PDB file of C-alpha atoms (C1' of nucleotides) in Angstrom:
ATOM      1  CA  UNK G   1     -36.952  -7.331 -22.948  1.00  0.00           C
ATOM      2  CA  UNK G   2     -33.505  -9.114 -23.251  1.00  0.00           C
ATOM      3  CA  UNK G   3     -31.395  -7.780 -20.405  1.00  0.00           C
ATOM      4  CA  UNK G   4     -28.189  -8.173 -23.130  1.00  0.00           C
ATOM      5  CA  UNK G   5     -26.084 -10.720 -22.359  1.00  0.00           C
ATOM      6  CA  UNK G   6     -23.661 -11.453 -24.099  1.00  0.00           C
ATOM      7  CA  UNK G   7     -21.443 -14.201 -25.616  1.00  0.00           C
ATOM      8  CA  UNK G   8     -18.723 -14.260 -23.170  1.00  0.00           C
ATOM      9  CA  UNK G   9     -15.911 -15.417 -25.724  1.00  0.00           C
ATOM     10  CA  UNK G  10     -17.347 -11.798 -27.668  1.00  0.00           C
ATOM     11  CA  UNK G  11     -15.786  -9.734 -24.788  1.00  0.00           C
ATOM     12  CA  UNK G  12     -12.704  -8.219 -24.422  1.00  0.00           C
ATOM     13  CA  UNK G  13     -10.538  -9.249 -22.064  1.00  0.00           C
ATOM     14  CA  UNK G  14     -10.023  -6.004 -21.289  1.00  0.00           C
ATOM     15  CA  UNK G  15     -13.671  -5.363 -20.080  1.00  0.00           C
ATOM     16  CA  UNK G  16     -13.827  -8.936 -18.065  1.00  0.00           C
ATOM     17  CA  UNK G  17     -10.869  -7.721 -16.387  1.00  0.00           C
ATOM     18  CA  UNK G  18     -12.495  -3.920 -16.013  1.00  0.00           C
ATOM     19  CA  UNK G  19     -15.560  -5.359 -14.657  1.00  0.00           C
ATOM     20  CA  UNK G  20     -14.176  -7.135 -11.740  1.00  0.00           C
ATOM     21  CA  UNK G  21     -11.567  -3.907 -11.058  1.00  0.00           C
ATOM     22  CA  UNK G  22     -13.869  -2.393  -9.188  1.00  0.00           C
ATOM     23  CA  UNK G  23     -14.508  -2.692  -4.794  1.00  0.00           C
ATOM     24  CA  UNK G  24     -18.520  -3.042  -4.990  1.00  0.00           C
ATOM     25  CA  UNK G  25     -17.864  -5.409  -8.412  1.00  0.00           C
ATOM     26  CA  UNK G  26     -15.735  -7.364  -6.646  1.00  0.00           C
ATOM     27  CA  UNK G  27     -17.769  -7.599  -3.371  1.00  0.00           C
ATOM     28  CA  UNK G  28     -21.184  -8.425  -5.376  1.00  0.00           C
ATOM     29  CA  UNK G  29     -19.078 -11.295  -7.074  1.00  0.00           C
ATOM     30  CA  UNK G  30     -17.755 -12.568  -4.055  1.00  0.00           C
ATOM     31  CA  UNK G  31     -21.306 -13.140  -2.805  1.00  0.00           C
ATOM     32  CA  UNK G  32     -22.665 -14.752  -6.007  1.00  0.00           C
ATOM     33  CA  UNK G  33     -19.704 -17.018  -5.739  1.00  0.00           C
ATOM     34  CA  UNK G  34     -20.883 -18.799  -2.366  1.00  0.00           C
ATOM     35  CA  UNK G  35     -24.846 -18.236  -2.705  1.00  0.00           C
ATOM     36  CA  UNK G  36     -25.757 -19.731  -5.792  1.00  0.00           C
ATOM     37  CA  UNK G  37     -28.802 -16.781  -6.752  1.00  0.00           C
ATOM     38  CA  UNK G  38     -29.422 -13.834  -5.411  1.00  0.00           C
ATOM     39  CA  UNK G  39     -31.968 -11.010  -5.381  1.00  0.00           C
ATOM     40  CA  UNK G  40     -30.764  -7.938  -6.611  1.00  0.00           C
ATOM     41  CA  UNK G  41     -31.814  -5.824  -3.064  1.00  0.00           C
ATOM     42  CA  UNK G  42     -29.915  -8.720  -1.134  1.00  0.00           C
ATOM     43  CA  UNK G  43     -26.623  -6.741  -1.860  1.00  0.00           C
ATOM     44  CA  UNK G  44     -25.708  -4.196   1.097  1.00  0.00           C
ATOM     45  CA  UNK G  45     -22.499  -2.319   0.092  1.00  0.00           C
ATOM     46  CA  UNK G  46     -23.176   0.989   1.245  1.00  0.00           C
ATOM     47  CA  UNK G  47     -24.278   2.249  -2.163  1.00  0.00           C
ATOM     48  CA  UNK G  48     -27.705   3.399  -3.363  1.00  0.00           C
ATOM     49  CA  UNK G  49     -29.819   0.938  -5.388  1.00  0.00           C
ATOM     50  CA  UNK G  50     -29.208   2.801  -8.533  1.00  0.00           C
ATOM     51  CA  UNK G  51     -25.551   2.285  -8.047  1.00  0.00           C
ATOM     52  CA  UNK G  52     -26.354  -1.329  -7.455  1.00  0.00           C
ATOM     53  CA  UNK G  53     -27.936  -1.413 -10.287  1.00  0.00           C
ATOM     54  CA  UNK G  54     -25.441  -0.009 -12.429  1.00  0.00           C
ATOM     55  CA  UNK G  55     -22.647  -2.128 -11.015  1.00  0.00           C
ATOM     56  CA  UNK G  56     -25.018  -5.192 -11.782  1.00  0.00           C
ATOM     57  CA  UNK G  57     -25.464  -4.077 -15.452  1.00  0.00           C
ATOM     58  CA  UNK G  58     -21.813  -3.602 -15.537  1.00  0.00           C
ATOM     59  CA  UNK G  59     -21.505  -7.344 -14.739  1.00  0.00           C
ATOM     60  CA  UNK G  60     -23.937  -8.520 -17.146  1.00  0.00           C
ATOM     61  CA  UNK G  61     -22.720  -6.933 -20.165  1.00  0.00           C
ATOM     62  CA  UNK G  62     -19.217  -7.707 -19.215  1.00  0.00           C
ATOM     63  CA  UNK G  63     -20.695 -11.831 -19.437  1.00  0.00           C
ATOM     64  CA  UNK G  64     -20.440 -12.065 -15.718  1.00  0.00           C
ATOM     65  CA  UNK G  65     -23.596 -12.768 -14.582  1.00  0.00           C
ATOM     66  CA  UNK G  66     -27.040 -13.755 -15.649  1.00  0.00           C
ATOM     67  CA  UNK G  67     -29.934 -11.864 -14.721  1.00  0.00           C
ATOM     68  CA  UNK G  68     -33.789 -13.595 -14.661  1.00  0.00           C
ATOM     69  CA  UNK G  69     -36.747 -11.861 -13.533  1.00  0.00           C
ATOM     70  CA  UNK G  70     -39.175 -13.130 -11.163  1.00  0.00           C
ATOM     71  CA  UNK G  71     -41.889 -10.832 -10.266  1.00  0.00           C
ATOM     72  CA  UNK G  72     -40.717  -7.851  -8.954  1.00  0.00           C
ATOM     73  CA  UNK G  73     -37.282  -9.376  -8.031  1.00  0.00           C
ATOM     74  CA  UNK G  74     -34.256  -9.772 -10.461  1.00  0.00           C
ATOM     75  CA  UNK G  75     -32.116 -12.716  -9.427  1.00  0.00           C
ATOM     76  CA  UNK G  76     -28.684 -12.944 -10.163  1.00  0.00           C
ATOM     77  CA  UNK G  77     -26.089 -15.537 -10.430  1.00  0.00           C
ATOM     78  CA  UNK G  78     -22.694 -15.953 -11.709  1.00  0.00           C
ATOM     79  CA  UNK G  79     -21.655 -17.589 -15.184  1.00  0.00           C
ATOM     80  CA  UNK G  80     -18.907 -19.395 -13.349  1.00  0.00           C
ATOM     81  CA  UNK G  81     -18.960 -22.355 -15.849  1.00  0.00           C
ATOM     82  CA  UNK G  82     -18.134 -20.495 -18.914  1.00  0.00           C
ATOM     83  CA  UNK G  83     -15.830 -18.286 -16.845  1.00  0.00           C
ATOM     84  CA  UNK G  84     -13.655 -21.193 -15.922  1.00  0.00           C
ATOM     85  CA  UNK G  85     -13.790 -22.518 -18.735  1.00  0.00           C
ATOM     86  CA  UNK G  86     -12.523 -19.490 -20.820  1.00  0.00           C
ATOM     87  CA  UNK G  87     -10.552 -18.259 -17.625  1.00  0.00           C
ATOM     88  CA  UNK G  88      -9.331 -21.161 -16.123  1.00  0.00           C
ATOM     89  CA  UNK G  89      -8.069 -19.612 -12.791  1.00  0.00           C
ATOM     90  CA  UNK G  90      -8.766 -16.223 -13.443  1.00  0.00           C
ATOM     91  CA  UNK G  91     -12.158 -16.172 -10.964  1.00  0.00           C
ATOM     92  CA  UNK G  92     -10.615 -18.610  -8.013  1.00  0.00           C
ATOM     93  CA  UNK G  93      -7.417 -16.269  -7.992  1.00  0.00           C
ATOM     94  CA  UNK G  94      -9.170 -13.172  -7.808  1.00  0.00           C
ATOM     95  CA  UNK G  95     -11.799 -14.977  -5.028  1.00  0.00           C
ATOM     96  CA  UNK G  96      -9.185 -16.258  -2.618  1.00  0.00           C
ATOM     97  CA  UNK G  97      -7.279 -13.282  -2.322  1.00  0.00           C
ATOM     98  CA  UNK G  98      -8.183 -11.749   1.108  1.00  0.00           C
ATOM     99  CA  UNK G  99      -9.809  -8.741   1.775  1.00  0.00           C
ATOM    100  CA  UNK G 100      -7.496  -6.188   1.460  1.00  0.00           C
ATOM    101  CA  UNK G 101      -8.867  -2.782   1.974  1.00  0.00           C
TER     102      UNK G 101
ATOM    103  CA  UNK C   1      16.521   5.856  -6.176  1.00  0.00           C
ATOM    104  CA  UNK C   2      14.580   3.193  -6.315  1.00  0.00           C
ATOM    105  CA  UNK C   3      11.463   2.639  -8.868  1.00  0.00           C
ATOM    106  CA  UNK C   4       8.674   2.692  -6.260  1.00  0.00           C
ATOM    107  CA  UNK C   5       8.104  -1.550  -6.575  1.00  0.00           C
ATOM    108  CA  UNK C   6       5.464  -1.946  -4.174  1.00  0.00           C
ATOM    109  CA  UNK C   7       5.317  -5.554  -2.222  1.00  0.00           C
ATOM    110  CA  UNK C   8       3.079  -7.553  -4.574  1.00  0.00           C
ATOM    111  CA  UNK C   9       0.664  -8.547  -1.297  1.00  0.00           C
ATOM    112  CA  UNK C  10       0.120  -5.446   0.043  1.00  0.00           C
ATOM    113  CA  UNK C  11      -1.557  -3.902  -3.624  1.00  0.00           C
ATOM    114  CA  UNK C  12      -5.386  -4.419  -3.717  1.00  0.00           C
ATOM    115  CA  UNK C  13      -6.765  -6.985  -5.780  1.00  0.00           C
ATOM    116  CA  UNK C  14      -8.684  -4.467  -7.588  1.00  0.00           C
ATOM    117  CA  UNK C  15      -5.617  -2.250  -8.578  1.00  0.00           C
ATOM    118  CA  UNK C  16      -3.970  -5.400  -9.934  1.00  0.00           C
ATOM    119  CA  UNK C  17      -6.935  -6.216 -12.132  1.00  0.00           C
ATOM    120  CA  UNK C  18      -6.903  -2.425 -13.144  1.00  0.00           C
ATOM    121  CA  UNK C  19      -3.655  -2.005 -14.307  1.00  0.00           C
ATOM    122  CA  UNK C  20      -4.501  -5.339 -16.619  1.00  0.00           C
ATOM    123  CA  UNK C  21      -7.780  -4.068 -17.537  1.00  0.00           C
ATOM    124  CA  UNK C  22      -5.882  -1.721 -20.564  1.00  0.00           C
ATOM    125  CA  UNK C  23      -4.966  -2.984 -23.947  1.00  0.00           C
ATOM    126  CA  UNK C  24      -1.599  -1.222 -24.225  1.00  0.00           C
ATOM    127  CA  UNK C  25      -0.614  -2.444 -20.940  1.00  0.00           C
ATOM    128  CA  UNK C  26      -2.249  -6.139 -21.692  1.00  0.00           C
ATOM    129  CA  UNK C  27       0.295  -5.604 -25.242  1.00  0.00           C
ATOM    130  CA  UNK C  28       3.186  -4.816 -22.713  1.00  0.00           C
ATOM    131  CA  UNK C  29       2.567  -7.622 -20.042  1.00  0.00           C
ATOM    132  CA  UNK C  30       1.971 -10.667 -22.857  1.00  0.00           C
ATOM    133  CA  UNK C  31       5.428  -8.824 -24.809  1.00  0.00           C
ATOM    134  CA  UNK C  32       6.871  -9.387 -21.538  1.00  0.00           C
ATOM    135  CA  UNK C  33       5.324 -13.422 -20.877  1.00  0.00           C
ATOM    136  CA  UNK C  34       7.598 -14.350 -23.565  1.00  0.00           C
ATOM    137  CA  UNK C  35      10.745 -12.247 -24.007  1.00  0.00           C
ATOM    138  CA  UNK C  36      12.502 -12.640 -20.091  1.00  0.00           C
ATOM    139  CA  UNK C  37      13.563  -8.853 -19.945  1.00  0.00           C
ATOM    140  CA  UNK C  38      12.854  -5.629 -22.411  1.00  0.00           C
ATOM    141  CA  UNK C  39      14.002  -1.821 -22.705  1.00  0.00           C
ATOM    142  CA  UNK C  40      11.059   0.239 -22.215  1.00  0.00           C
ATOM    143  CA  UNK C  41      12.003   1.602 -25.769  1.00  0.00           C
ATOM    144  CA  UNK C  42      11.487  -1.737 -28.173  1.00  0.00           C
ATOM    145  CA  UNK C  43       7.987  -1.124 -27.081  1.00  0.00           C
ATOM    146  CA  UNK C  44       6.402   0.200 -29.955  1.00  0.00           C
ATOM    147  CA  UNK C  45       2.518   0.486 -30.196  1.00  0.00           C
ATOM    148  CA  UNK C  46       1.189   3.236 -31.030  1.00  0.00           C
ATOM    149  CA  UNK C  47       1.410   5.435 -28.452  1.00  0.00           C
ATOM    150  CA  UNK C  48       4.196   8.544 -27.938  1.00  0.00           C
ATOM    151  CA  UNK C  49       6.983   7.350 -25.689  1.00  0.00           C
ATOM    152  CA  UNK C  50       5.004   9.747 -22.509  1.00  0.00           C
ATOM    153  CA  UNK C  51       1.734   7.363 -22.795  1.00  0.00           C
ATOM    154  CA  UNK C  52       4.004   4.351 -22.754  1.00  0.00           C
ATOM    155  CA  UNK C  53       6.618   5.647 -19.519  1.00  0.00           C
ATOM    156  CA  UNK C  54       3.009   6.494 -18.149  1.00  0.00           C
ATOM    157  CA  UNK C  55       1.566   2.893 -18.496  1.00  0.00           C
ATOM    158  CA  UNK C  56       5.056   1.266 -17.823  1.00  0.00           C
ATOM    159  CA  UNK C  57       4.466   3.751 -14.397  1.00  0.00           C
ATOM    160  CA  UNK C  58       0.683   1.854 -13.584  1.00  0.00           C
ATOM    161  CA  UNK C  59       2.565  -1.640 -14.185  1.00  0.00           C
ATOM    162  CA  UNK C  60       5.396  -1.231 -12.024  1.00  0.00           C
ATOM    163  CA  UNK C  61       3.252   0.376  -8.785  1.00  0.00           C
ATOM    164  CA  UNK C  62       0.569  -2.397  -9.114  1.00  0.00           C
ATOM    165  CA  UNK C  63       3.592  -4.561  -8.508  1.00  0.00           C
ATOM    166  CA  UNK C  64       3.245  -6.505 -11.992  1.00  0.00           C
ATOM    167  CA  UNK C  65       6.606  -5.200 -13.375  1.00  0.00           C
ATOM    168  CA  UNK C  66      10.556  -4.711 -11.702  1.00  0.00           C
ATOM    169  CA  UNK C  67      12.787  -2.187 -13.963  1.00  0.00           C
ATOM    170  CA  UNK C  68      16.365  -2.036 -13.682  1.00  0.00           C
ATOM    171  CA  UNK C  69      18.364   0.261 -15.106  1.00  0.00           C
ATOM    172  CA  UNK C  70      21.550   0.216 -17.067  1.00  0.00           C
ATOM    173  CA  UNK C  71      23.123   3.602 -18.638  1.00  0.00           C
ATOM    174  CA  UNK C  72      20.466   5.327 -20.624  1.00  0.00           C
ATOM    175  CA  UNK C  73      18.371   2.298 -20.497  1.00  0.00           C
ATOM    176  CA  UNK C  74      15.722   0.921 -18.652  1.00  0.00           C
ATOM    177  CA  UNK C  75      14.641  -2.847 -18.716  1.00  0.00           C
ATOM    178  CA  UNK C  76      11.430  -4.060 -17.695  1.00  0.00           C
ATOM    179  CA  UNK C  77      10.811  -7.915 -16.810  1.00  0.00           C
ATOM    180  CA  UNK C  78       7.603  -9.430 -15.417  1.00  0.00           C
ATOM    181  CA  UNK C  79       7.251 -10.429 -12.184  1.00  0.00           C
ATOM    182  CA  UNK C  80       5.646 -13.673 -13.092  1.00  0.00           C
ATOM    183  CA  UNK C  81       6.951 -15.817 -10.121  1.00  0.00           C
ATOM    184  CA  UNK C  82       5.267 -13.681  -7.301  1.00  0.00           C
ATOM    185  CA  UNK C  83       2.445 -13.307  -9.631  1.00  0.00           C
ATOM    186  CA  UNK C  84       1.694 -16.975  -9.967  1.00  0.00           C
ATOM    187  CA  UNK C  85       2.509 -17.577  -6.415  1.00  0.00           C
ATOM    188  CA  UNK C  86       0.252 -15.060  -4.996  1.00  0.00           C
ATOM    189  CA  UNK C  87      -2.535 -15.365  -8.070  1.00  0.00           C
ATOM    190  CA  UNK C  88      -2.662 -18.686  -9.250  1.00  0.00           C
ATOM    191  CA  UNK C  89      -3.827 -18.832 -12.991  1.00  0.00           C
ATOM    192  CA  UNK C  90      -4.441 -15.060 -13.323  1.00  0.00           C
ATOM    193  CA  UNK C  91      -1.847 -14.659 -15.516  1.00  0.00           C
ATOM    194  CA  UNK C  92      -1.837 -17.672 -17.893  1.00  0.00           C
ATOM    195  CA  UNK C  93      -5.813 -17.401 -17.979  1.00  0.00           C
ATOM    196  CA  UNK C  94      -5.089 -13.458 -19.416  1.00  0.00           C
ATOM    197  CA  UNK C  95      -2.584 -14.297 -21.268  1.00  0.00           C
ATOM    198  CA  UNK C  96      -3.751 -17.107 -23.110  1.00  0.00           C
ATOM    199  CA  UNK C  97      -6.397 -15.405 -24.263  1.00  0.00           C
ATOM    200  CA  UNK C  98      -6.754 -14.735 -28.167  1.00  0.00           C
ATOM    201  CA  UNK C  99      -6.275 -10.903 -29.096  1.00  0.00           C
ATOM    202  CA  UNK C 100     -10.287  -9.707 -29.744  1.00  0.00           C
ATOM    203  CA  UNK C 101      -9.545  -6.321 -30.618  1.00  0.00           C
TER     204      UNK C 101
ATOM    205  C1'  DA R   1     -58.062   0.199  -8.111  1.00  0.00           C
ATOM    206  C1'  DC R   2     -54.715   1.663  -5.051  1.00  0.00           C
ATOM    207  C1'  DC R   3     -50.241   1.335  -2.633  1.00  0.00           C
ATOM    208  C1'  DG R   4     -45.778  -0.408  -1.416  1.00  0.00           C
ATOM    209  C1'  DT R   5     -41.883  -3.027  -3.055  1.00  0.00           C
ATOM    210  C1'  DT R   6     -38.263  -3.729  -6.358  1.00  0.00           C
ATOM    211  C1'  DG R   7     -35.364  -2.239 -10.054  1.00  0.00           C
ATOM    212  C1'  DT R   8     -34.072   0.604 -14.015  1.00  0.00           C
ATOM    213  C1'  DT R   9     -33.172   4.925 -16.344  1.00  0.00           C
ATOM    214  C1'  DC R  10     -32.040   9.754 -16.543  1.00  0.00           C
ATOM    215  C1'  DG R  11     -29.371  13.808 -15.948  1.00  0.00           C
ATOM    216  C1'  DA R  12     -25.809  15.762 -13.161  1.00  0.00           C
ATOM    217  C1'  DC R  13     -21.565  16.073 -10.855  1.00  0.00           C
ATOM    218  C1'  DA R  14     -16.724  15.165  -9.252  1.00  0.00           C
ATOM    219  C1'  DA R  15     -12.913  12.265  -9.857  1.00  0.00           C
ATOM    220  C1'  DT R  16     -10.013   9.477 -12.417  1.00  0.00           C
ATOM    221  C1'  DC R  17      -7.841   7.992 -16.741  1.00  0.00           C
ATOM    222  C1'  DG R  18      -5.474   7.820 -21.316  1.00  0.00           C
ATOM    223  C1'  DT R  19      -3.345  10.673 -24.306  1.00  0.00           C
ATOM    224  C1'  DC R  20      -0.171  14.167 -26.066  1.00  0.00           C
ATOM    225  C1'  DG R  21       3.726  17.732 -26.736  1.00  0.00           C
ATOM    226  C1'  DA R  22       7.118  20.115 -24.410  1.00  0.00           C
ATOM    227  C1'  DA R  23      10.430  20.478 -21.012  1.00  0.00           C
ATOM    228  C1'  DC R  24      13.647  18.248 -18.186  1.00  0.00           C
ATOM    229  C1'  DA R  25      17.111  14.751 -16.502  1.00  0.00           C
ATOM    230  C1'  DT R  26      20.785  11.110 -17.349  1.00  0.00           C
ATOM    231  C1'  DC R  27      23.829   8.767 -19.481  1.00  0.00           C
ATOM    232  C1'  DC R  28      27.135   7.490 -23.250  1.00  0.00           C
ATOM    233  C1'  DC R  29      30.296   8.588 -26.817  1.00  0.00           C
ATOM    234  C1'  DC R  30      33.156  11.255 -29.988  1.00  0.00           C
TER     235       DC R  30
ATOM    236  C1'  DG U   1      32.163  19.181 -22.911  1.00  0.00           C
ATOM    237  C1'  DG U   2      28.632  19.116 -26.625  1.00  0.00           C
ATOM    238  C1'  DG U   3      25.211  16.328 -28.740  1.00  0.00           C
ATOM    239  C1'  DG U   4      22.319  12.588 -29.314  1.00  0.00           C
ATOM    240  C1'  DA U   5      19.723   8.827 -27.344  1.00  0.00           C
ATOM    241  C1'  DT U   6      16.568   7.153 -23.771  1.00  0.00           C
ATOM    242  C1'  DG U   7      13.100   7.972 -20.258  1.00  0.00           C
ATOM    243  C1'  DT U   8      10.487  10.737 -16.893  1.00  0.00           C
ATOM    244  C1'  DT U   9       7.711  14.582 -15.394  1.00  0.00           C
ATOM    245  C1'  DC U  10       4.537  18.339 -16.134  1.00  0.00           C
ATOM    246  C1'  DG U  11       0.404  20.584 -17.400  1.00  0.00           C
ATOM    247  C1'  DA U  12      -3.438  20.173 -20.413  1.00  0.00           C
ATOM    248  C1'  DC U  13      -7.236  18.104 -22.798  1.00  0.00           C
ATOM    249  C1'  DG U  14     -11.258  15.089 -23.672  1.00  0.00           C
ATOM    250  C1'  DA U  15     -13.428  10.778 -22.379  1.00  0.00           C
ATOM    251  C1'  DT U  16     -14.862   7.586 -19.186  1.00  0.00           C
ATOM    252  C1'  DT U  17     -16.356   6.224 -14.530  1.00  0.00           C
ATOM    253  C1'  DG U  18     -18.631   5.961  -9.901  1.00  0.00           C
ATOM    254  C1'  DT U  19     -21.948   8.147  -7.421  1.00  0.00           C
ATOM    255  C1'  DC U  20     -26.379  10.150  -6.248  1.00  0.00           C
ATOM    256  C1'  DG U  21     -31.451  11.689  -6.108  1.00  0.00           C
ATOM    257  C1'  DA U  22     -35.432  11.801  -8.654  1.00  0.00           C
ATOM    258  C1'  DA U  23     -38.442  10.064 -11.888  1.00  0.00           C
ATOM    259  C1'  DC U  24     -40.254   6.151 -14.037  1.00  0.00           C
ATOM    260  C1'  DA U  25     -41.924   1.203 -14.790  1.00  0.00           C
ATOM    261  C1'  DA U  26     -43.711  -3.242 -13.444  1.00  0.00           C
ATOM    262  C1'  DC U  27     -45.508  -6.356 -10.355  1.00  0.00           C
ATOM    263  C1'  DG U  28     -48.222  -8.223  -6.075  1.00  0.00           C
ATOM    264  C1'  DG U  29     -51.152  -8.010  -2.470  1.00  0.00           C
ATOM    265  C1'  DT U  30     -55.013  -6.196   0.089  1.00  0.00           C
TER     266       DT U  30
END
DNA sequence: ACCGTTGTTCGACAATCGTCGAACATCCCC
DNA sequence: GGGGATGTTCGACGATTGTCGAACAACGGT
């Protein structure tokens, strides 16, 4: 099964910006944006897995992440490439900014 | 009494990206990108004038917006300086955007 | 063939959000 | 000072969202 990902020029900007609007969002993309790939359980944010997992599809369909499967594991990495290159700026100004909580 | 204009620094990253993550409000901020300062009223799309104080309201305490007023008025501008300064590229990456309704 | 690990999906629930009309508040002008 | 114009505030409403536990699915090792 395709885990739908889609064309990130075919999303709203709207939803890009929704996606990352979000604590856990915006925690799970800070990590992918240091550590190339990541397993799907390697996220600790307080939240049960199927939170995780719904954040994570959030991501995805938003044309945030990729998602490839590896035997039981999911790993996950960001689509900082096309990001940048449709959103020049948008991903480093949103990752700099401290954590403000 | 003054409008509630939070310092820009000291709103969460996330309620920044939230009050951007809205098309009527996106319409509002790239209205404001290019005309320097606008009555709340020469707004017009699509929503009754309670919707539009309301999302005026979101922009203004996420710290994206200053209103002054004058008589009856009220003019909005964009607070593009503090924006850039503080979020390098957010706005131009948003803004230049195409509209993909 | 089982069992444990890893994720996803399915209701369900509370909280938040976008929207509206109606009521209210200010100001300006005749 | 009465009336009209411009905005804000107040419920109310439906829709969406974040969260969870429980059930399910798929894979790997022993």
């Amino acid at each position: 099964m395709e885990p739908h990902e889609p064309d990130l020029a075919a999303v709203p900007v709207t939803a890009v910006l929704a996606a990352l609007a979000d604590d856990v969002r915006l925690q799970i993309v800070r990590a992918l944006a240091e550590g190339g790939e990541r397993a799907c359980g390697t996220f600790e944010f307080g939240v049960s897995k199927a939170t995780r997992s719904h954040h994570l599809k959030v991501l995805r369909e938003a044309g945030l992440t990729r998602t490839r499967a590896a035997g039981t594991s999911r790993y996950v990495r960001l689509r900082r490439d096309e990001l940048d290159h449709l959103y020049p700026g948008l991903l480093d100004a949103v990752l700099t900014q401290p954590n403000r909580s």
